[in-house]
MMTF fields as JSON, N, C-alpha, C and O atoms, coordinates in Angstrom:
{
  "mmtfVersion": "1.0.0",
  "mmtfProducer": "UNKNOWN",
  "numBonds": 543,
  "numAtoms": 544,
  "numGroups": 136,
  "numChains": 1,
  "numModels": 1,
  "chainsPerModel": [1],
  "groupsPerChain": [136],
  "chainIdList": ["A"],
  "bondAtomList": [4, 2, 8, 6, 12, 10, 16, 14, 20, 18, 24, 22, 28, 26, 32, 30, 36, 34, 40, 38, 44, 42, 48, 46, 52, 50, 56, 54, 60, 58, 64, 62, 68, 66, 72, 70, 76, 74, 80, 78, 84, 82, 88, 86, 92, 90, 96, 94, 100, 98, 104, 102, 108, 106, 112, 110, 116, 114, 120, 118, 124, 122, 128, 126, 132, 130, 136, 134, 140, 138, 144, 142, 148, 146, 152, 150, 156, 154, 160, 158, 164, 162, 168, 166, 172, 170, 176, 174, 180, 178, 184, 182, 188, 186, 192, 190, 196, 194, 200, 198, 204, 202, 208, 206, 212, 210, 216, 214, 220, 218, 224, 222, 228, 226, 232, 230, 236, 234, 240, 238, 244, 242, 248, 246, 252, 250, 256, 254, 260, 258, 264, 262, 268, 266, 272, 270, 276, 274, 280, 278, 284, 282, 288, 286, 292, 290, 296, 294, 300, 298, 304, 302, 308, 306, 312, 310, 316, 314, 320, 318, 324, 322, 328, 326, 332, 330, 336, 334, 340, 338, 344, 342, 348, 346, 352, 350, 356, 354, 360, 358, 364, 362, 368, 366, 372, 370, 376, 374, 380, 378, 384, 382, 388, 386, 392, 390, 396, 394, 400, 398, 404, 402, 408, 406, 412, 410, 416, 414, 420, 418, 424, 422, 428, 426, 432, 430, 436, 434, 440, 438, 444, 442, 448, 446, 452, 450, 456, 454, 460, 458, 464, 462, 468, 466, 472, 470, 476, 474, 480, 478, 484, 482, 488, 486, 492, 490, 496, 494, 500, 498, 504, 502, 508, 506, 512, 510, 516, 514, 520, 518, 524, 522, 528, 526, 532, 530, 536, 534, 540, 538],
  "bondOrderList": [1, 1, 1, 1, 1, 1, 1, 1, 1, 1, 1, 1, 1, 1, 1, 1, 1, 1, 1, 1, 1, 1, 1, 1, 1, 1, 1, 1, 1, 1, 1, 1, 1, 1, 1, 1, 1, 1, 1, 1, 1, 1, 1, 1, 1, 1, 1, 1, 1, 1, 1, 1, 1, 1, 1, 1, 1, 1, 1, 1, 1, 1, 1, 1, 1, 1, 1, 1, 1, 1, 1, 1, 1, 1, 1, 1, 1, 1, 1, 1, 1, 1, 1, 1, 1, 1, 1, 1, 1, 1, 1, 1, 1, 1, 1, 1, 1, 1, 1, 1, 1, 1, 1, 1, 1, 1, 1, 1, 1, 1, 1, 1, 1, 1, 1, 1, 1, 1, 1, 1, 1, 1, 1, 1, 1, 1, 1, 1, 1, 1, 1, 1, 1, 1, 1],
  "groupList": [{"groupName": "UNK", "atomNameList": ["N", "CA", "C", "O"], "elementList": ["N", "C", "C", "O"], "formalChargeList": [0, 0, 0, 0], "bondAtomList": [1, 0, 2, 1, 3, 2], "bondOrderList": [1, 1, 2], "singleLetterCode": "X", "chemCompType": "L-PEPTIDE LINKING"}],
  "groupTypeList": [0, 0, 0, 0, 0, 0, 0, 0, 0, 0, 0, 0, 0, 0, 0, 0, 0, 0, 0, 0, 0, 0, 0, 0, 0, 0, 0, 0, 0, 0, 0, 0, 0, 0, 0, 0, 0, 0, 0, 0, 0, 0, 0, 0, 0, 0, 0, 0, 0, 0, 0, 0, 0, 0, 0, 0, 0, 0, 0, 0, 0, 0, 0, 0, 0, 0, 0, 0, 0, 0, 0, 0, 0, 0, 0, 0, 0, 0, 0, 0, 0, 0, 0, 0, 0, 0, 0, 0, 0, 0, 0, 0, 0, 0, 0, 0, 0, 0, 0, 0, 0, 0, 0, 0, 0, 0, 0, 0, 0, 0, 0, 0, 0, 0, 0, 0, 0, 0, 0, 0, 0, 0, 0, 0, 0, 0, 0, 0, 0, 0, 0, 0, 0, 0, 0, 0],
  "groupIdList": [1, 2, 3, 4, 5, 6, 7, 8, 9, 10, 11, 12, 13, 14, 15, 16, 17, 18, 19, 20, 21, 22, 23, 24, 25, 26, 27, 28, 29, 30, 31, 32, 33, 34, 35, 36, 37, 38, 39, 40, 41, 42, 43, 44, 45, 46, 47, 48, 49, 50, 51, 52, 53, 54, 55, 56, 57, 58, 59, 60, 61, 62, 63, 64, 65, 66, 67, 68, 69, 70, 71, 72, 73, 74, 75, 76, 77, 78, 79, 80, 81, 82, 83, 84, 85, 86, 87, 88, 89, 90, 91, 92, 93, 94, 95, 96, 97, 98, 99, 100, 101, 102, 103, 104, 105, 106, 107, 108, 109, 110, 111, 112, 113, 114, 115, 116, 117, 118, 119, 120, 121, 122, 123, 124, 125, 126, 127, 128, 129, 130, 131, 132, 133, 134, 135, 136],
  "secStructList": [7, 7, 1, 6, 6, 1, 7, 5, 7, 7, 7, 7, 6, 6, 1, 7, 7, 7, 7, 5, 7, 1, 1, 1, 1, 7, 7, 1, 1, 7, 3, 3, 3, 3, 3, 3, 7, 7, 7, 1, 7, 5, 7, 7, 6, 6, 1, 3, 3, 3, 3, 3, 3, 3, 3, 3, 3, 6, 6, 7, 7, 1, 7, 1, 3, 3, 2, 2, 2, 2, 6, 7, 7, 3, 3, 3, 3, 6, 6, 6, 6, 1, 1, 7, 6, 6, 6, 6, 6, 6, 1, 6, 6, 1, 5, 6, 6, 7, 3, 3, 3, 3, 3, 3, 7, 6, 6, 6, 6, 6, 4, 4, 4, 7, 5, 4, 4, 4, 6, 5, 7, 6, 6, 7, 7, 3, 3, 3, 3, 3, 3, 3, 3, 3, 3, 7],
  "xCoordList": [-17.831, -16.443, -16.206, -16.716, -15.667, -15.349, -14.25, -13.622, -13.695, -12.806, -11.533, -10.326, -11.95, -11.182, -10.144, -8.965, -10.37, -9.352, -8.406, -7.234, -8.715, -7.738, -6.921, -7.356, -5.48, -4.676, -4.92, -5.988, -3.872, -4.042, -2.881, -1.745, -3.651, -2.198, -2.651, -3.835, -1.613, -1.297, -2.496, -2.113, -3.358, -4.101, -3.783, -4.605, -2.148, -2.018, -1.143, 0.076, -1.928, -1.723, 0.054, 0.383, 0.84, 1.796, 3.035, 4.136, 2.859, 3.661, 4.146, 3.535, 5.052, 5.204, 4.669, 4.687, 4.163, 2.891, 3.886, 5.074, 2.907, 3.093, 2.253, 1.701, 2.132, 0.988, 0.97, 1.96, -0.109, -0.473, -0.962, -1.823, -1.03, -1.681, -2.596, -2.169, -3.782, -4.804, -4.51, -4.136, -4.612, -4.437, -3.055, -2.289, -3.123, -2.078, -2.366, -1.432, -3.609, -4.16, -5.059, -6.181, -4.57, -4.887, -6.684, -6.974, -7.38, -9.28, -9.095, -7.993, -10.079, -9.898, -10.103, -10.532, -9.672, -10.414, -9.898, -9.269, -10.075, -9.592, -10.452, -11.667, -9.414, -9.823, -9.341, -8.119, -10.395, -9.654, -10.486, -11.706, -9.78, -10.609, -9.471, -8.245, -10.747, -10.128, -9.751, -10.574, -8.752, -8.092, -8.196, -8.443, -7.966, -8.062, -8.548, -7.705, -9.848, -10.398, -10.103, -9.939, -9.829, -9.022, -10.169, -11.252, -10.064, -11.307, -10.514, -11.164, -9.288, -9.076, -10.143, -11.203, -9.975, -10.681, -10.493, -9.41, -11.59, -11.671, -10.891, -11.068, -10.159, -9.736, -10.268, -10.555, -10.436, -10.989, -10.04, -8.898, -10.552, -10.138, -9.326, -10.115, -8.321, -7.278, -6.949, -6.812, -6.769, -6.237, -4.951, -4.943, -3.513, -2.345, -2.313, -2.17, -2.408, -2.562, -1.066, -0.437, -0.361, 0.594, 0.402, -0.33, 0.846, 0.824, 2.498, 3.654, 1.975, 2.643, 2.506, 1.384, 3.735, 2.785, 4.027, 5.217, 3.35, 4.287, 3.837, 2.67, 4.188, 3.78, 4.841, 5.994, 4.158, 4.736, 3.82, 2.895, 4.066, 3.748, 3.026, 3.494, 1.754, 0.978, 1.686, 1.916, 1.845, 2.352, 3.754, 4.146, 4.442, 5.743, 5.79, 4.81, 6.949, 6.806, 7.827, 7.796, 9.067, 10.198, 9.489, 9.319, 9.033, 8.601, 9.56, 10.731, 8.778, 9.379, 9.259, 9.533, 8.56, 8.619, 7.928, 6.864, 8.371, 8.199, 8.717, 9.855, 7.523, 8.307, 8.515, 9.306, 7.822, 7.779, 9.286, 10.001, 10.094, 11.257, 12.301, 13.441, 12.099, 12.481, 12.812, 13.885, 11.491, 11.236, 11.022, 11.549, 10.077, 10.032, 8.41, 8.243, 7.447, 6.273, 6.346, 7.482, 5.302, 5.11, 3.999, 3.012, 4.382, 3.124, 2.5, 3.41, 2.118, 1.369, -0.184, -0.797, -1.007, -2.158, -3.221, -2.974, -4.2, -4.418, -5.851, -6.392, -6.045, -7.481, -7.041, -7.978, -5.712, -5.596, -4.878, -4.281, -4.68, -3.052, -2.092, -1.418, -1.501, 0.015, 0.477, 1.455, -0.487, 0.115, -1.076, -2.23, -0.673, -1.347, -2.748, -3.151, -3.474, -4.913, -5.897, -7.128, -5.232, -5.856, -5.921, -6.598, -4.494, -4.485, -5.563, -6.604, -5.492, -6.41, -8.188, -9.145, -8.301, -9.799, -9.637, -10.041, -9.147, -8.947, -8.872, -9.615, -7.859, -7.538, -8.527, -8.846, -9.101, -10.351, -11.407, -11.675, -11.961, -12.932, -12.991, -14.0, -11.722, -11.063, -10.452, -9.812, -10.607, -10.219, -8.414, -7.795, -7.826, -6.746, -6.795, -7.627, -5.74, -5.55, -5.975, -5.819, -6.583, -6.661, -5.897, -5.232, -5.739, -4.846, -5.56, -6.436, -5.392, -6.131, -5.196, -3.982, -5.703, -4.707, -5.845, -7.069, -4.658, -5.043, -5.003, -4.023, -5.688, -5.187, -5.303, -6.301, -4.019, -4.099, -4.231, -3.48, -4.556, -4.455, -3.753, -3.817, -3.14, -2.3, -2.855, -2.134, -4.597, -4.617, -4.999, -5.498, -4.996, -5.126, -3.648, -3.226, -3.178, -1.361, -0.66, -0.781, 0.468, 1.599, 1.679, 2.731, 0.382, -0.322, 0.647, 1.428, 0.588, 1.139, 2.518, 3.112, 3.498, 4.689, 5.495, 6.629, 4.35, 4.642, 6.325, 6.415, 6.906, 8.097, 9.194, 9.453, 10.118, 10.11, 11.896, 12.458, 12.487, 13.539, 12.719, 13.148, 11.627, 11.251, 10.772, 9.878, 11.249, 10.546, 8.773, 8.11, 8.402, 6.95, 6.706, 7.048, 6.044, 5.97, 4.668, 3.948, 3.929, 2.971, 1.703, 0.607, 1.885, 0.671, 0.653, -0.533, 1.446, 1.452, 0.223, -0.122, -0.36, -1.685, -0.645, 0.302, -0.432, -0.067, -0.916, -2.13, 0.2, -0.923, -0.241, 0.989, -1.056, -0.437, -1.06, -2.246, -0.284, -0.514, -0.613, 0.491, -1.484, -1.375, -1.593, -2.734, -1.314, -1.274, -1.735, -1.012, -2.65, -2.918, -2.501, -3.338, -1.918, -1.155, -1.893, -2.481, -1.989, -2.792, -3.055, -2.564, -3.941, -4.273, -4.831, -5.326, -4.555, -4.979, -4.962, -5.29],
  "yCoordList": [-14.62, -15.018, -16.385, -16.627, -17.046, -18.421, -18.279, -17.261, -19.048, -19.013, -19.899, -19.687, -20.548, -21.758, -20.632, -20.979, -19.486, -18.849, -18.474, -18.448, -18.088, -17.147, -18.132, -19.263, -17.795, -18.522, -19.532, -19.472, -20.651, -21.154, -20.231, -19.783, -20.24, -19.746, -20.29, -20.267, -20.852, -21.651, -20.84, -19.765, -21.18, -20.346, -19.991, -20.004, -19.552, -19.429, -18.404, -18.313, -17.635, -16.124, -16.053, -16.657, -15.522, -14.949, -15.84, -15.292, -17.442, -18.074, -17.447, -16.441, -17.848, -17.215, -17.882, -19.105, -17.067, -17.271, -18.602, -18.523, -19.87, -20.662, -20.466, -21.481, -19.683, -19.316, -20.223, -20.419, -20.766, -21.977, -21.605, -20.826, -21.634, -20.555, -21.77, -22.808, -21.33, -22.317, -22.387, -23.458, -21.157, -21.218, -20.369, -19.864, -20.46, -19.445, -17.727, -16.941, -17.371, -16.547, -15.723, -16.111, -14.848, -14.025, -13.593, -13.206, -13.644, -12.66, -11.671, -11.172, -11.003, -9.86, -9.438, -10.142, -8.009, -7.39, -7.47, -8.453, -6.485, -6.929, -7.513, -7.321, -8.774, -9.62, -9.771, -9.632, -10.322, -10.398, -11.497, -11.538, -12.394, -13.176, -13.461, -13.57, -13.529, -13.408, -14.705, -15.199, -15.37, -16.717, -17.153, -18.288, -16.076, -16.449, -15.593, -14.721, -15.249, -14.186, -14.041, -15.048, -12.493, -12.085, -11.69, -11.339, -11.706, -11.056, -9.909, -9.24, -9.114, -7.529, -6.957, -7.537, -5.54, -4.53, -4.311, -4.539, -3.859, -3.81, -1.828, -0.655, -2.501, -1.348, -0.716, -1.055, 0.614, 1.216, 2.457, 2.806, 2.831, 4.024, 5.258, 5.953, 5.638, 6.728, 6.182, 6.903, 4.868, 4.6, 4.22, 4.141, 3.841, 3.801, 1.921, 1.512, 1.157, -0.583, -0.821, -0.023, -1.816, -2.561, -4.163, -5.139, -4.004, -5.941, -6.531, -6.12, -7.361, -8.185, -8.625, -8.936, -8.697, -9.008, -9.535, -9.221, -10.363, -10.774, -10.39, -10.702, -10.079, -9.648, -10.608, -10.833, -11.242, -11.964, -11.226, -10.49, -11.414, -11.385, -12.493, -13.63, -12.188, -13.946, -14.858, -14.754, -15.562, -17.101, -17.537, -18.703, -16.519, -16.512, -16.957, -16.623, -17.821, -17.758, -17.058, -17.081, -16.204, -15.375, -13.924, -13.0, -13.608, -12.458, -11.35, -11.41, -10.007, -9.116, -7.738, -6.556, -8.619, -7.859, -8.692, -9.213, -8.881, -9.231, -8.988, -9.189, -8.449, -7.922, -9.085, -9.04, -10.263, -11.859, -11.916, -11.955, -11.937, -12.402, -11.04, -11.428, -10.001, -8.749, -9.698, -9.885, -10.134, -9.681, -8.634, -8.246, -7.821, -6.91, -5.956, -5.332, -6.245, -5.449, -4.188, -3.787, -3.475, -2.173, -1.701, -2.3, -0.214, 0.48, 1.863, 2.557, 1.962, 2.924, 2.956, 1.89, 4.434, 5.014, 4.31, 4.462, 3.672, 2.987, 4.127, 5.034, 3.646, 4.035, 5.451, 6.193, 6.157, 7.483, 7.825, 8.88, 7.096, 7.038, 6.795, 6.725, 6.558, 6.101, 4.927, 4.987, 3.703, 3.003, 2.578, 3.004, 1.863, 1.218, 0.929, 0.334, 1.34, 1.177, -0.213, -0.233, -1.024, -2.138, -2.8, -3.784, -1.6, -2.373, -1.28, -1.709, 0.311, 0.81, 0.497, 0.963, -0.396, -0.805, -2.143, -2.707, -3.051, -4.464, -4.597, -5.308, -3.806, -4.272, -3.744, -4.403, -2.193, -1.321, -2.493, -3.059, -2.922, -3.84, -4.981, -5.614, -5.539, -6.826, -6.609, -5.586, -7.232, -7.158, -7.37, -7.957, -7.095, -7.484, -8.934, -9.445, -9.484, -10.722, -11.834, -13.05, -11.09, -11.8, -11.799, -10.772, -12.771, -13.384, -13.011, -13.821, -12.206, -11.609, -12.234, -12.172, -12.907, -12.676, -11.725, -11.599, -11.121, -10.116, -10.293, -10.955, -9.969, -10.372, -8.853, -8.259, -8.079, -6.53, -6.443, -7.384, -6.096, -6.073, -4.543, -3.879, -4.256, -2.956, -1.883, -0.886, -1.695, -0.004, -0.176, 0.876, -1.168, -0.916, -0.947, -0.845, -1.107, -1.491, -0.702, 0.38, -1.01, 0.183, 0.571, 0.824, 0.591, 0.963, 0.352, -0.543, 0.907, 0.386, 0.629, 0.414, 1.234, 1.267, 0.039, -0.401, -0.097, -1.558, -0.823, 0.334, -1.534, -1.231, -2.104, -3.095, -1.829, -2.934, -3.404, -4.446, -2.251, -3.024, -4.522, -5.638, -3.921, -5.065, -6.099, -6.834, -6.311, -7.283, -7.295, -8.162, -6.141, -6.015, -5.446, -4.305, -6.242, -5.263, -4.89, -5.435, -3.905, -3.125, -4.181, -4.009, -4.948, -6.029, -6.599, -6.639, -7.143, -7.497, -7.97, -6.968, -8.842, -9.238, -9.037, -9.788, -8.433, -8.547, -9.355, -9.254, -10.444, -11.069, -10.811, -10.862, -10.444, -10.324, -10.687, -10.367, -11.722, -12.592, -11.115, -10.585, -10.621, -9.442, -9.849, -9.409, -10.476, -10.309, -9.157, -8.277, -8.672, -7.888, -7.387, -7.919, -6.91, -7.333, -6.682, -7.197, -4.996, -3.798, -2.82, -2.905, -1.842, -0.835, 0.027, -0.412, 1.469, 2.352, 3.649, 4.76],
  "zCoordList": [-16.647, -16.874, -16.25, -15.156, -16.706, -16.355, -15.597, -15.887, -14.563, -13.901, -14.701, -14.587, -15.218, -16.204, -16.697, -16.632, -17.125, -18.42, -17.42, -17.796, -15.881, -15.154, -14.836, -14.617, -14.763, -14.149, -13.098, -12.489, -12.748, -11.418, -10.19, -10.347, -9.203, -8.138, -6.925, -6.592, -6.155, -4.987, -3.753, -3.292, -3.456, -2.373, -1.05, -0.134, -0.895, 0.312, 0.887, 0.738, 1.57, 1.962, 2.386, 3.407, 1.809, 2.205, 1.513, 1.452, 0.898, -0.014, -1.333, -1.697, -2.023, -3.255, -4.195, -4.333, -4.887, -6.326, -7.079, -7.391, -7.246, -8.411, -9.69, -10.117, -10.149, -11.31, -12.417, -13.122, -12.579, -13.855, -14.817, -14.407, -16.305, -17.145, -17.984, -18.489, -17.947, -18.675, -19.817, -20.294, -20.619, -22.423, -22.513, -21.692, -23.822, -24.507, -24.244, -24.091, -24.225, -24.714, -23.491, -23.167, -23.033, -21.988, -22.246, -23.378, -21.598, -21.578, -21.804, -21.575, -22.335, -22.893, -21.437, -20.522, -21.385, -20.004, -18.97, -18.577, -18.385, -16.863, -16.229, -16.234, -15.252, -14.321, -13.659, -13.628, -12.328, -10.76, -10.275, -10.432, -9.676, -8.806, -7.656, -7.622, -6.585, -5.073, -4.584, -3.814, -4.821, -4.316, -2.626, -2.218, -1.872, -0.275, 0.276, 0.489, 0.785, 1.302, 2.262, 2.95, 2.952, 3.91, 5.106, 4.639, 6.61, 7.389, 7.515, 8.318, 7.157, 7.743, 7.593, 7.357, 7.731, 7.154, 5.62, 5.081, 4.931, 3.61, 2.982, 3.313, 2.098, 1.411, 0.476, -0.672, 1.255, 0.372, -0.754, -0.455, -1.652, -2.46, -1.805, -1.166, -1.767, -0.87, 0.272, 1.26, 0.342, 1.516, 1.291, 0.063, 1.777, 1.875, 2.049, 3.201, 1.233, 1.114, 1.061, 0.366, 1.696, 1.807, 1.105, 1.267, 0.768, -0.689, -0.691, -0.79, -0.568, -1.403, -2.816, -3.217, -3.773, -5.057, -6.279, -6.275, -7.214, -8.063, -9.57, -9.807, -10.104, -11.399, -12.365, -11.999, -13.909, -14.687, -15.778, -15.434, -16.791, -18.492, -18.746, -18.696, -19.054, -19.12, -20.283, -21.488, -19.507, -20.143, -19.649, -19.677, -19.21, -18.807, -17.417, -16.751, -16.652, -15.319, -14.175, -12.944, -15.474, -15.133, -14.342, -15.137, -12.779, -13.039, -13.11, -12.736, -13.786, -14.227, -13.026, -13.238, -11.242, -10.58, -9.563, -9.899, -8.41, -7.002, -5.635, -5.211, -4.933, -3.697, -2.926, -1.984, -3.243, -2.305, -2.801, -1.8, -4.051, -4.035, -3.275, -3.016, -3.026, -2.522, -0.951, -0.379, -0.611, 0.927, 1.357, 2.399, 0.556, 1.108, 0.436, -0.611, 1.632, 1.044, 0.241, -0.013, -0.213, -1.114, -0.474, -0.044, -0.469, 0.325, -0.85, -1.303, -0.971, -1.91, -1.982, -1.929, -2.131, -2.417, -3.545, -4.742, -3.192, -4.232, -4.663, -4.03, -5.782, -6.389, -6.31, -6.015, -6.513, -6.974, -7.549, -7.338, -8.44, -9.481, -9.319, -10.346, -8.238, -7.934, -8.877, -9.623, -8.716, -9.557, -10.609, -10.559, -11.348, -12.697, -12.479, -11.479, -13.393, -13.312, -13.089, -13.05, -12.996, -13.055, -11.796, -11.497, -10.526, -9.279, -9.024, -8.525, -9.324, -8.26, -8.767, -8.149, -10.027, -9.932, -9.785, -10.802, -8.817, -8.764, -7.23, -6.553, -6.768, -4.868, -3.8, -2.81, -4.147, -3.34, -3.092, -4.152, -2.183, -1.72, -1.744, -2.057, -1.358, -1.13, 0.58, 0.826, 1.251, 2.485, 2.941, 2.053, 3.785, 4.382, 4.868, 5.619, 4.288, 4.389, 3.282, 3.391, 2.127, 0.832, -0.185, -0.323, -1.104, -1.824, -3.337, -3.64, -4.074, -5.412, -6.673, -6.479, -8.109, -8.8, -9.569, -9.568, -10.241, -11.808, -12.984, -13.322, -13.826, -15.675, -15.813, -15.405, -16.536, -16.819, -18.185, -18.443, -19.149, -20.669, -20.384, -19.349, -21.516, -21.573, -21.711, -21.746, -21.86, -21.598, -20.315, -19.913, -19.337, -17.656, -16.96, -15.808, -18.033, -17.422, -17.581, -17.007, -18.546, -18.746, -20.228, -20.813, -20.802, -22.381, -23.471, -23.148, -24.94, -26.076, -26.055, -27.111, -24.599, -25.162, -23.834, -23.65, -23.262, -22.516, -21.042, -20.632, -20.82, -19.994, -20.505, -19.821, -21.968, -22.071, -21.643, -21.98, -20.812, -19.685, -18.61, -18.32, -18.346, -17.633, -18.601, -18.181, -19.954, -20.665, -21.012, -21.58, -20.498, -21.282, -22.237, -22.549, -22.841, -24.616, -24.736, -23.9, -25.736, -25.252, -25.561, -25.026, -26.194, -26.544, -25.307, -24.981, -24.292, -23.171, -22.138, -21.511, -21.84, -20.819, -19.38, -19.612, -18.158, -16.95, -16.065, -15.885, -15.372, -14.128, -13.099, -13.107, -11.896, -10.517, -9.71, -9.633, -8.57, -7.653, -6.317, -6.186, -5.614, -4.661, -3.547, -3.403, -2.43, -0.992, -0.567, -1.035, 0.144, 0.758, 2.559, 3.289, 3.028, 4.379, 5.142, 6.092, 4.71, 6.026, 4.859, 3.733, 5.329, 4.671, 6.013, 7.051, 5.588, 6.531, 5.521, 5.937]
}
């Protein structure tokens, strides 16, 4: 995978995501690349991860969900269904204190009927900027 297709985002742990979009046209697949590598401890699968995180609709720069604009982290079970499939096979073995973005295509996301109060429609690519803070 080329890094060229994934977004650009600002590399710096705990700022709010400027996300740059290379093409029109989201990669197939899910993708992750690790923007600021963190020295915490590494998260693993059933552990309880705290993030920070911004989620947009690729191409768009309105997001349709951020706890950076909240102020206010998210704590949830990863790698056991709690949330969307693409964080619990994307954030598990990335350390605390790293800066991840995501490309979700919709059967790792919120599938063909999309969310679409939050403006996602089911064709939808998701990117998310994830801060990683603590995990235990």
């Amino acid at each position: 995978m080329s890094e060229s297709t994934m977004p650009s985002v600002n590399a710096e742990f705990g700022a709010t995501p400027a996300i740059e979009f290379p093409t029109e046209t989201a990669p197939a697949g899910l993708k992750s690349v690790e923007i600021v590598e963190g020295d915490g401890p590494v998260v693993r699968k059933g552990d309880t991860v705290t993030v920070n995180y911004h989620g947009v609709v690729w191409g768009k720069q309105t997001p349709f969900d951020s706890s950076f604009e909240r102020h206010q982290p998210a704590s949830f079970g990863i790698g056991v269904g709690q949330v969307i499939k693409g964080w619990d096979q994307t954030v598990p073995g990335h350390n605390v204190g790293s800066r991840l973005v995501v490309s979700i295509p919709p059967e790792y996301g919120y599938g063909s009927r999309g969310v679409p109060q939050a403006g996602i429609g089911g064709g939808d690519t998701l990117v998310f900027v994830i801060d990683i803070i603590s995990t235990r």
